[in-house]
């Protein structure tokens, strides 16, 4: 239903900013919760941020709260992740994911997401 494609990753220095974009195909994007997950080598996949279909609700991991902002534009079938004050600990491959679960909620469990993009690499140097 939702097929994400991520872009916007790159190599930056500590304190810099990046904006990730997620363009999707599907007839029901405006009904799907969207989220960002990340995974670094040797580490487990972790939740970053999510947003409900209407943008009314958002959720953030404690490690990024106050620095990252998730948003979406339903008219463009797109979701975004604005990342400010980046730290080396943010280095990971970032994935945009869509949920097949109904409801206007910002789910934060990977179990609730079913459509994964290919990922975009973010590297933050010390």
Short mmCIF file of N, CA, C and O in Angstrom, two decimals:
data_model
loop_
_atom_site.label_atom_id
_atom_site.label_comp_id
_atom_site.label_asym_id
_atom_site.label_seq_id
_atom_site.Cartn_x
_atom_site.Cartn_y
_atom_site.Cartn_z
N UNK A 1 0.82 -1.20 0.00
CA UNK A 1 0.00 0.00 0.00
C UNK A 1 0.86 1.26 0.00
O UNK A 1 0.53 2.24 -0.68
N UNK A 2 1.94 1.27 0.80
CA UNK A 2 2.86 2.40 0.88
C UNK A 2 4.26 1.89 0.58
O UNK A 2 4.78 1.05 1.32
N UNK A 3 4.90 2.43 -0.46
CA UNK A 3 6.23 2.02 -0.88
C UNK A 3 7.19 3.20 -0.74
O UNK A 3 7.26 4.06 -1.63
N UNK A 4 7.96 3.28 0.36
CA UNK A 4 8.83 4.43 0.61
C UNK A 4 10.17 4.38 -0.13
O UNK A 4 10.74 3.30 -0.32
N UNK A 5 10.68 5.56 -0.49
CA UNK A 5 12.01 5.73 -1.04
C UNK A 5 12.66 6.91 -0.32
O UNK A 5 12.18 8.04 -0.43
N UNK A 6 13.77 6.65 0.41
CA UNK A 6 14.42 7.69 1.20
C UNK A 6 15.53 8.39 0.42
O UNK A 6 16.14 7.80 -0.48
N UNK A 7 15.81 9.63 0.81
CA UNK A 7 16.92 10.39 0.26
C UNK A 7 17.32 11.47 1.26
O UNK A 7 16.60 11.74 2.21
N UNK A 8 18.49 12.09 1.04
CA UNK A 8 18.91 13.21 1.85
C UNK A 8 20.04 12.92 2.82
O UNK A 8 20.51 13.84 3.50
N UNK A 9 20.49 11.68 2.92
CA UNK A 9 21.59 11.34 3.80
C UNK A 9 22.90 11.90 3.29
O UNK A 9 23.00 12.38 2.15
N UNK A 10 23.93 11.85 4.13
CA UNK A 10 25.23 12.35 3.76
C UNK A 10 26.21 12.30 4.91
O UNK A 10 25.92 11.73 5.96
N UNK A 11 27.37 12.89 4.70
CA UNK A 11 28.43 12.96 5.70
C UNK A 11 28.52 14.40 6.21
O UNK A 11 28.72 15.32 5.41
N UNK A 12 28.36 14.58 7.52
CA UNK A 12 28.38 15.90 8.12
C UNK A 12 29.22 15.89 9.39
O UNK A 12 29.64 14.84 9.87
N UNK A 13 29.44 17.08 9.95
CA UNK A 13 30.18 17.23 11.19
C UNK A 13 29.23 17.37 12.37
O UNK A 13 28.06 17.73 12.22
N UNK A 14 29.74 17.10 13.54
CA UNK A 14 28.98 17.30 14.77
C UNK A 14 28.40 18.70 14.82
O UNK A 14 29.10 19.68 14.56
N UNK A 15 27.10 18.80 15.12
CA UNK A 15 26.43 20.08 15.20
C UNK A 15 25.73 20.51 13.92
O UNK A 15 24.94 21.45 13.94
N UNK A 16 25.99 19.82 12.82
CA UNK A 16 25.35 20.15 11.54
C UNK A 16 23.92 19.63 11.49
O UNK A 16 23.46 18.93 12.40
N UNK A 17 23.24 19.97 10.39
CA UNK A 17 21.85 19.56 10.19
C UNK A 17 21.68 18.84 8.86
O UNK A 17 22.42 19.08 7.90
N UNK A 18 20.69 17.97 8.80
CA UNK A 18 20.29 17.29 7.58
C UNK A 18 18.78 17.16 7.56
O UNK A 18 18.15 17.10 8.62
N UNK A 19 18.22 17.10 6.36
CA UNK A 19 16.79 16.86 6.21
C UNK A 19 16.59 15.64 5.31
O UNK A 19 16.97 15.67 4.13
N UNK A 20 16.01 14.59 5.85
CA UNK A 20 15.72 13.39 5.10
C UNK A 20 14.33 13.48 4.49
O UNK A 20 13.40 13.98 5.12
N UNK A 21 14.19 12.97 3.27
CA UNK A 21 12.91 12.95 2.60
C UNK A 21 12.50 11.52 2.29
O UNK A 21 13.34 10.66 2.05
N UNK A 22 11.21 11.29 2.27
CA UNK A 22 10.65 9.98 1.98
C UNK A 22 9.48 10.17 1.02
O UNK A 22 8.44 10.72 1.41
N UNK A 23 9.66 9.74 -0.21
CA UNK A 23 8.61 9.81 -1.22
C UNK A 23 7.98 8.43 -1.34
O UNK A 23 8.68 7.42 -1.43
N UNK A 24 6.66 8.39 -1.36
CA UNK A 24 5.96 7.11 -1.38
C UNK A 24 5.01 6.99 -2.55
O UNK A 24 4.55 7.99 -3.12
N UNK A 25 4.71 5.75 -2.89
CA UNK A 25 3.64 5.42 -3.83
C UNK A 25 2.59 4.62 -3.09
O UNK A 25 2.90 3.84 -2.20
N UNK A 26 1.34 4.84 -3.45
CA UNK A 26 0.27 4.11 -2.81
C UNK A 26 -1.00 4.92 -2.76
O UNK A 26 -0.97 6.16 -2.70
N UNK A 27 -2.11 4.23 -2.78
CA UNK A 27 -3.41 4.90 -2.79
C UNK A 27 -3.85 5.39 -1.42
O UNK A 27 -4.77 6.19 -1.33
N UNK A 28 -3.21 4.92 -0.35
CA UNK A 28 -3.69 5.20 0.99
C UNK A 28 -2.64 5.86 1.88
O UNK A 28 -2.63 5.66 3.09
N UNK A 29 -1.75 6.68 1.30
CA UNK A 29 -0.73 7.33 2.10
C UNK A 29 -1.34 8.19 3.21
O UNK A 29 -0.83 8.21 4.33
N UNK A 30 -2.43 8.89 2.90
CA UNK A 30 -3.05 9.77 3.88
C UNK A 30 -3.70 9.02 5.03
O UNK A 30 -4.13 9.65 6.01
N UNK A 31 -3.78 7.70 4.94
CA UNK A 31 -4.35 6.88 6.00
C UNK A 31 -3.28 6.11 6.78
O UNK A 31 -3.61 5.42 7.74
N UNK A 32 -2.03 6.22 6.38
CA UNK A 32 -0.96 5.43 6.96
C UNK A 32 -0.07 6.25 7.90
O UNK A 32 0.43 7.31 7.52
N UNK A 33 0.14 5.74 9.11
CA UNK A 33 1.15 6.31 9.98
C UNK A 33 2.53 6.08 9.35
O UNK A 33 2.77 5.04 8.73
N UNK A 34 3.43 7.04 9.50
CA UNK A 34 4.78 6.93 8.96
C UNK A 34 5.79 7.08 10.09
O UNK A 34 5.54 7.80 11.07
N UNK A 35 6.93 6.42 9.95
CA UNK A 35 7.94 6.47 10.99
C UNK A 35 9.34 6.39 10.39
O UNK A 35 9.52 5.99 9.24
N UNK A 36 10.30 6.78 11.20
CA UNK A 36 11.71 6.64 10.86
C UNK A 36 12.38 5.74 11.90
O UNK A 36 12.24 5.95 13.11
N UNK A 37 13.10 4.74 11.41
CA UNK A 37 13.94 3.87 12.24
C UNK A 37 15.38 4.00 11.75
O UNK A 37 15.62 4.43 10.62
N UNK A 38 16.32 3.60 12.59
CA UNK A 38 17.72 3.62 12.18
C UNK A 38 18.45 2.41 12.73
O UNK A 38 18.05 1.82 13.73
N UNK A 39 19.55 2.06 12.06
CA UNK A 39 20.35 0.93 12.49
C UNK A 39 21.82 1.20 12.17
O UNK A 39 22.16 1.48 11.02
N UNK A 40 22.66 1.10 13.18
CA UNK A 40 24.10 1.25 13.03
C UNK A 40 24.76 -0.12 13.05
O UNK A 40 24.22 -1.06 13.63
N UNK A 41 25.93 -0.27 12.42
CA UNK A 41 26.63 -1.56 12.43
C UNK A 41 26.86 -2.07 13.84
O UNK A 41 27.33 -1.33 14.71
N UNK A 42 26.53 -3.32 14.07
CA UNK A 42 26.72 -3.91 15.38
C UNK A 42 25.70 -3.53 16.42
O UNK A 42 25.83 -3.94 17.58
N UNK A 43 24.69 -2.76 16.04
CA UNK A 43 23.67 -2.34 16.97
C UNK A 43 22.29 -2.80 16.50
O UNK A 43 22.09 -3.09 15.32
N UNK A 44 21.36 -2.83 17.43
CA UNK A 44 19.99 -3.20 17.11
C UNK A 44 19.27 -2.05 16.41
O UNK A 44 19.59 -0.88 16.60
N UNK A 45 18.29 -2.39 15.61
CA UNK A 45 17.43 -1.39 15.00
C UNK A 45 16.69 -0.62 16.10
O UNK A 45 16.24 -1.21 17.09
N UNK A 46 16.57 0.70 15.95
CA UNK A 46 15.90 1.49 16.96
C UNK A 46 14.93 2.50 16.35
O UNK A 46 15.15 3.02 15.25
N UNK A 47 13.88 2.76 17.08
CA UNK A 47 12.88 3.74 16.70
C UNK A 47 13.45 5.15 16.83
O UNK A 47 14.19 5.44 17.77
N UNK A 48 13.09 6.02 15.88
CA UNK A 48 13.54 7.41 15.92
C UNK A 48 12.36 8.37 16.11
O UNK A 48 12.33 9.15 17.05
N UNK A 49 11.39 8.31 15.19
CA UNK A 49 10.26 9.23 15.24
C UNK A 49 9.12 8.70 14.40
O UNK A 49 9.33 7.90 13.49
N UNK A 50 7.90 9.15 14.69
CA UNK A 50 6.74 8.74 13.91
C UNK A 50 5.70 9.85 13.90
O UNK A 50 5.73 10.76 14.73
N UNK A 51 4.77 9.75 12.94
CA UNK A 51 3.74 10.77 12.79
C UNK A 51 2.44 10.11 12.33
O UNK A 51 2.46 9.21 11.49
N UNK A 52 1.33 10.56 12.88
CA UNK A 52 0.03 10.00 12.54
C UNK A 52 -0.42 10.52 11.18
O UNK A 52 0.11 11.50 10.65
N UNK A 53 -1.42 9.87 10.57
CA UNK A 53 -1.87 10.28 9.23
C UNK A 53 -2.25 11.75 9.10
O UNK A 53 -1.94 12.37 8.07
N UNK A 54 -2.90 12.31 10.10
CA UNK A 54 -3.34 13.71 10.04
C UNK A 54 -2.30 14.69 10.57
O UNK A 54 -2.55 15.90 10.58
N UNK A 55 -1.15 14.20 11.04
CA UNK A 55 -0.09 15.00 11.66
C UNK A 55 -0.46 15.50 13.05
O UNK A 55 0.28 16.30 13.64
N UNK A 56 -1.58 15.05 13.59
CA UNK A 56 -2.01 15.48 14.90
C UNK A 56 -1.10 14.96 16.01
O UNK A 56 -0.87 15.65 17.02
N UNK A 57 -0.56 13.75 15.83
CA UNK A 57 0.26 13.12 16.86
C UNK A 57 1.64 12.79 16.32
O UNK A 57 1.78 12.36 15.17
N UNK A 58 2.66 12.98 17.15
CA UNK A 58 4.02 12.58 16.84
C UNK A 58 4.64 11.89 18.04
O UNK A 58 4.22 12.10 19.18
N UNK A 59 5.66 11.06 17.78
CA UNK A 59 6.40 10.39 18.84
C UNK A 59 7.89 10.47 18.52
O UNK A 59 8.27 10.43 17.35
N UNK A 60 8.71 10.58 19.56
CA UNK A 60 10.16 10.68 19.39
C UNK A 60 10.88 9.81 20.41
O UNK A 60 10.45 9.69 21.56
N UNK A 61 12.00 9.24 19.99
CA UNK A 61 12.89 8.59 20.94
C UNK A 61 13.52 9.64 21.84
O UNK A 61 13.78 10.77 21.41
N UNK A 62 13.79 9.28 23.09
CA UNK A 62 14.39 10.23 24.02
C UNK A 62 15.72 10.78 23.51
O UNK A 62 16.06 11.94 23.77
N UNK A 63 16.45 9.97 22.78
CA UNK A 63 17.77 10.37 22.32
C UNK A 63 17.74 11.48 21.26
O UNK A 63 18.76 12.14 21.04
N UNK A 64 16.59 11.69 20.62
CA UNK A 64 16.50 12.70 19.56
C UNK A 64 15.51 13.81 19.89
O UNK A 64 15.43 14.80 19.14
N UNK A 65 14.78 13.69 20.95
CA UNK A 65 13.78 14.69 21.32
C UNK A 65 14.41 16.06 21.50
O UNK A 65 15.43 16.21 22.18
N UNK A 66 13.81 17.07 20.87
CA UNK A 66 14.34 18.42 20.92
C UNK A 66 15.32 18.73 19.81
O UNK A 66 15.65 19.90 19.59
N UNK A 67 15.81 17.71 19.11
CA UNK A 67 16.75 17.90 18.01
C UNK A 67 16.15 17.53 16.65
O UNK A 67 16.46 18.16 15.64
N UNK A 68 15.31 16.50 16.62
CA UNK A 68 14.71 16.02 15.38
C UNK A 68 13.24 16.41 15.32
O UNK A 68 12.56 16.47 16.34
N UNK A 69 12.74 16.65 14.10
CA UNK A 69 11.33 16.95 13.88
C UNK A 69 10.82 16.14 12.70
O UNK A 69 11.38 16.21 11.61
N UNK A 70 9.75 15.39 12.91
CA UNK A 70 9.14 14.61 11.84
C UNK A 70 7.92 15.36 11.31
O UNK A 70 7.19 16.01 12.07
N UNK A 71 7.71 15.31 10.00
CA UNK A 71 6.57 15.99 9.39
C UNK A 71 6.13 15.21 8.16
O UNK A 71 6.80 14.25 7.74
N UNK A 72 5.02 15.63 7.57
CA UNK A 72 4.54 14.98 6.34
C UNK A 72 3.71 15.95 5.53
O UNK A 72 3.18 16.93 6.05
N UNK A 73 3.60 15.67 4.24
CA UNK A 73 2.78 16.45 3.33
C UNK A 73 1.94 15.45 2.55
O UNK A 73 2.43 14.83 1.59
N UNK A 74 0.70 15.29 2.94
CA UNK A 74 -0.15 14.27 2.32
C UNK A 74 -0.44 14.57 0.85
O UNK A 74 -0.66 13.66 0.06
N UNK A 75 -0.46 15.85 0.48
CA UNK A 75 -0.69 16.21 -0.91
C UNK A 75 0.44 15.76 -1.81
O UNK A 75 0.25 15.57 -3.01
N UNK A 76 1.64 15.60 -1.25
CA UNK A 76 2.82 15.16 -2.00
C UNK A 76 3.21 13.72 -1.71
O UNK A 76 4.24 13.26 -2.20
N UNK A 77 2.43 13.03 -0.92
CA UNK A 77 2.73 11.64 -0.54
C UNK A 77 4.14 11.51 0.03
O UNK A 77 4.86 10.56 -0.30
N UNK A 78 4.51 12.45 0.88
CA UNK A 78 5.88 12.50 1.38
C UNK A 78 5.95 12.69 2.88
O UNK A 78 5.06 13.28 3.49
N UNK A 79 7.03 12.18 3.47
CA UNK A 79 7.34 12.39 4.87
C UNK A 79 8.77 12.89 4.99
O UNK A 79 9.59 12.68 4.09
N UNK A 80 9.08 13.55 6.11
CA UNK A 80 10.38 14.19 6.26
C UNK A 80 10.90 14.00 7.68
O UNK A 80 10.14 13.81 8.63
N UNK A 81 12.21 14.10 7.82
CA UNK A 81 12.84 14.09 9.13
C UNK A 81 13.91 15.18 9.15
O UNK A 81 14.95 15.04 8.50
N UNK A 82 13.64 16.27 9.87
CA UNK A 82 14.61 17.34 10.05
C UNK A 82 15.49 16.99 11.24
O UNK A 82 14.99 16.81 12.35
N UNK A 83 16.79 16.91 11.02
CA UNK A 83 17.74 16.53 12.06
C UNK A 83 18.69 17.69 12.32
O UNK A 83 19.47 18.07 11.44
N UNK A 84 18.63 18.25 13.52
CA UNK A 84 19.49 19.36 13.91
C UNK A 84 20.45 18.92 15.01
O UNK A 84 20.21 17.95 15.73
N UNK A 85 21.54 19.68 15.15
CA UNK A 85 22.53 19.40 16.19
C UNK A 85 22.94 17.93 16.20
O UNK A 85 22.92 17.26 17.23
N UNK A 86 23.34 17.44 15.05
CA UNK A 86 23.69 16.03 14.91
C UNK A 86 24.91 15.67 15.73
O UNK A 86 25.83 16.47 15.91
N UNK A 87 24.90 14.44 16.23
CA UNK A 87 25.97 13.90 17.05
C UNK A 87 26.53 12.63 16.41
O UNK A 87 25.84 11.98 15.63
N UNK A 88 27.76 12.25 16.74
CA UNK A 88 28.31 11.00 16.20
C UNK A 88 27.43 9.79 16.49
O UNK A 88 27.37 8.86 15.69
N UNK A 89 26.73 9.82 17.60
CA UNK A 89 25.84 8.73 17.98
C UNK A 89 24.64 8.59 17.04
O UNK A 89 23.94 7.57 17.08
N UNK A 90 24.39 9.60 16.21
CA UNK A 90 23.30 9.54 15.23
C UNK A 90 23.70 8.81 13.96
O UNK A 90 22.85 8.59 13.08
N UNK A 91 24.96 8.46 13.81
CA UNK A 91 25.43 7.77 12.62
C UNK A 91 24.73 6.42 12.48
O UNK A 91 24.78 5.58 13.39
N UNK A 92 24.07 6.22 11.35
CA UNK A 92 23.30 5.00 11.11
C UNK A 92 22.68 5.06 9.73
O UNK A 92 22.71 6.10 9.06
N UNK A 93 22.13 3.94 9.30
CA UNK A 93 21.29 3.93 8.11
C UNK A 93 19.86 4.20 8.55
O UNK A 93 19.36 3.52 9.45
N UNK A 94 19.21 5.17 7.93
CA UNK A 94 17.87 5.58 8.31
C UNK A 94 16.84 5.04 7.33
O UNK A 94 17.00 5.13 6.11
N UNK A 95 15.76 4.50 7.88
CA UNK A 95 14.71 3.88 7.08
C UNK A 95 13.38 4.59 7.30
O UNK A 95 13.01 4.90 8.43
N UNK A 96 12.67 4.82 6.23
CA UNK A 96 11.31 5.34 6.27
C UNK A 96 10.36 4.16 6.16
O UNK A 96 10.52 3.31 5.28
N UNK A 97 9.38 4.09 7.05
CA UNK A 97 8.48 2.95 7.08
C UNK A 97 7.03 3.41 7.16
O UNK A 97 6.72 4.45 7.75
N UNK A 98 6.14 2.62 6.58
CA UNK A 98 4.72 2.90 6.60
C UNK A 98 3.95 1.78 7.29
O UNK A 98 4.36 0.62 7.26
N UNK A 99 2.84 2.15 7.89
CA UNK A 99 2.02 1.21 8.65
C UNK A 99 0.75 0.85 7.89
O UNK A 99 0.13 1.71 7.27
N UNK A 100 0.36 -0.41 7.98
CA UNK A 100 -0.92 -0.86 7.45
C UNK A 100 -2.01 -0.81 8.52
O UNK A 100 -3.17 -1.10 8.23
N UNK A 101 -1.64 -0.42 9.72
CA UNK A 101 -2.57 -0.36 10.83
C UNK A 101 -3.39 0.91 10.77
O UNK A 101 -2.88 1.99 10.49
N UNK A 102 -4.68 0.81 11.03
CA UNK A 102 -5.56 1.97 10.99
C UNK A 102 -5.48 2.81 12.24
O UNK A 102 -4.83 2.45 13.22
N UNK A 103 -6.14 3.96 12.19
CA UNK A 103 -6.18 4.85 13.33
C UNK A 103 -5.26 6.04 13.16
O UNK A 103 -4.20 5.93 12.54
N UNK A 104 -5.65 7.17 13.71
CA UNK A 104 -4.86 8.40 13.62
C UNK A 104 -3.91 8.47 14.81
O UNK A 104 -4.05 9.32 15.70
N UNK A 105 -2.90 7.59 14.81
CA UNK A 105 -1.95 7.50 15.91
C UNK A 105 -0.53 7.41 15.38
O UNK A 105 -0.30 7.00 14.24
N UNK A 106 0.42 7.79 16.23
CA UNK A 106 1.84 7.75 15.89
C UNK A 106 2.46 6.55 16.61
O UNK A 106 3.01 6.69 17.71
N UNK A 107 2.39 5.40 15.98
CA UNK A 107 2.92 4.18 16.59
C UNK A 107 4.45 4.23 16.66
O UNK A 107 5.10 4.83 15.80
N UNK A 108 5.02 3.59 17.67
CA UNK A 108 6.46 3.59 17.87
C UNK A 108 7.07 2.19 17.93
O UNK A 108 8.27 2.05 18.16
N UNK A 109 6.28 1.17 17.72
CA UNK A 109 6.75 -0.20 17.75
C UNK A 109 6.92 -0.70 16.32
O UNK A 109 6.03 -0.55 15.48
N UNK A 110 8.08 -1.31 16.03
CA UNK A 110 8.34 -1.84 14.69
C UNK A 110 7.30 -2.86 14.25
O UNK A 110 7.07 -3.04 13.06
N UNK A 111 6.68 -3.51 15.21
CA UNK A 111 5.65 -4.49 14.92
C UNK A 111 4.48 -3.87 14.15
O UNK A 111 3.79 -4.57 13.41
N UNK A 112 4.26 -2.57 14.32
CA UNK A 112 3.13 -1.88 13.70
C UNK A 112 3.44 -1.34 12.30
O UNK A 112 2.57 -0.73 11.68
N UNK A 113 4.66 -1.57 11.81
CA UNK A 113 5.06 -1.08 10.50
C UNK A 113 5.39 -2.23 9.57
O UNK A 113 6.06 -3.19 9.95
N UNK A 114 4.94 -2.12 8.31
CA UNK A 114 5.00 -3.24 7.38
C UNK A 114 5.70 -2.92 6.06
O UNK A 114 6.07 -3.85 5.34
N UNK A 115 5.87 -1.65 5.72
CA UNK A 115 6.44 -1.25 4.44
C UNK A 115 7.72 -0.45 4.68
O UNK A 115 7.67 0.67 5.20
N UNK A 116 8.85 -1.03 4.29
CA UNK A 116 10.17 -0.45 4.55
C UNK A 116 10.85 0.04 3.28
O UNK A 116 10.79 -0.63 2.24
N UNK A 117 11.52 1.19 3.37
CA UNK A 117 12.31 1.69 2.27
C UNK A 117 13.68 1.04 2.23
O UNK A 117 14.00 0.16 3.04
N UNK A 118 14.53 1.48 1.29
CA UNK A 118 15.86 0.91 1.12
C UNK A 118 16.89 1.51 2.07
O UNK A 118 17.96 0.92 2.26
N UNK A 119 16.60 2.67 2.65
CA UNK A 119 17.49 3.30 3.60
C UNK A 119 18.37 4.37 2.98
O UNK A 119 18.66 4.34 1.79
N UNK A 120 18.81 5.31 3.82
CA UNK A 120 19.76 6.33 3.42
C UNK A 120 20.77 6.51 4.55
O UNK A 120 20.40 6.57 5.72
N UNK A 121 22.06 6.58 4.20
CA UNK A 121 23.12 6.59 5.20
C UNK A 121 23.38 8.00 5.72
O UNK A 121 23.53 8.94 4.94
N UNK A 122 23.46 8.12 7.04
CA UNK A 122 23.84 9.36 7.70
C UNK A 122 25.10 9.10 8.51
O UNK A 122 25.12 8.20 9.36
N UNK A 123 26.15 9.88 8.26
CA UNK A 123 27.41 9.74 8.98
C UNK A 123 27.78 11.08 9.59
O UNK A 123 27.87 12.09 8.89
N UNK A 124 28.00 11.09 10.90
CA UNK A 124 28.35 12.31 11.63
C UNK A 124 29.74 12.13 12.22
O UNK A 124 29.94 11.27 13.09
N UNK A 125 30.69 12.93 11.78
CA UNK A 125 32.06 12.84 12.25
C UNK A 125 32.25 13.65 13.52
O UNK A 125 31.56 14.65 13.76
N UNK A 126 33.24 13.26 14.33
CA UNK A 126 33.53 13.95 15.58
C UNK A 126 34.17 15.30 15.34
O UNK A 126 34.83 15.53 14.32
#
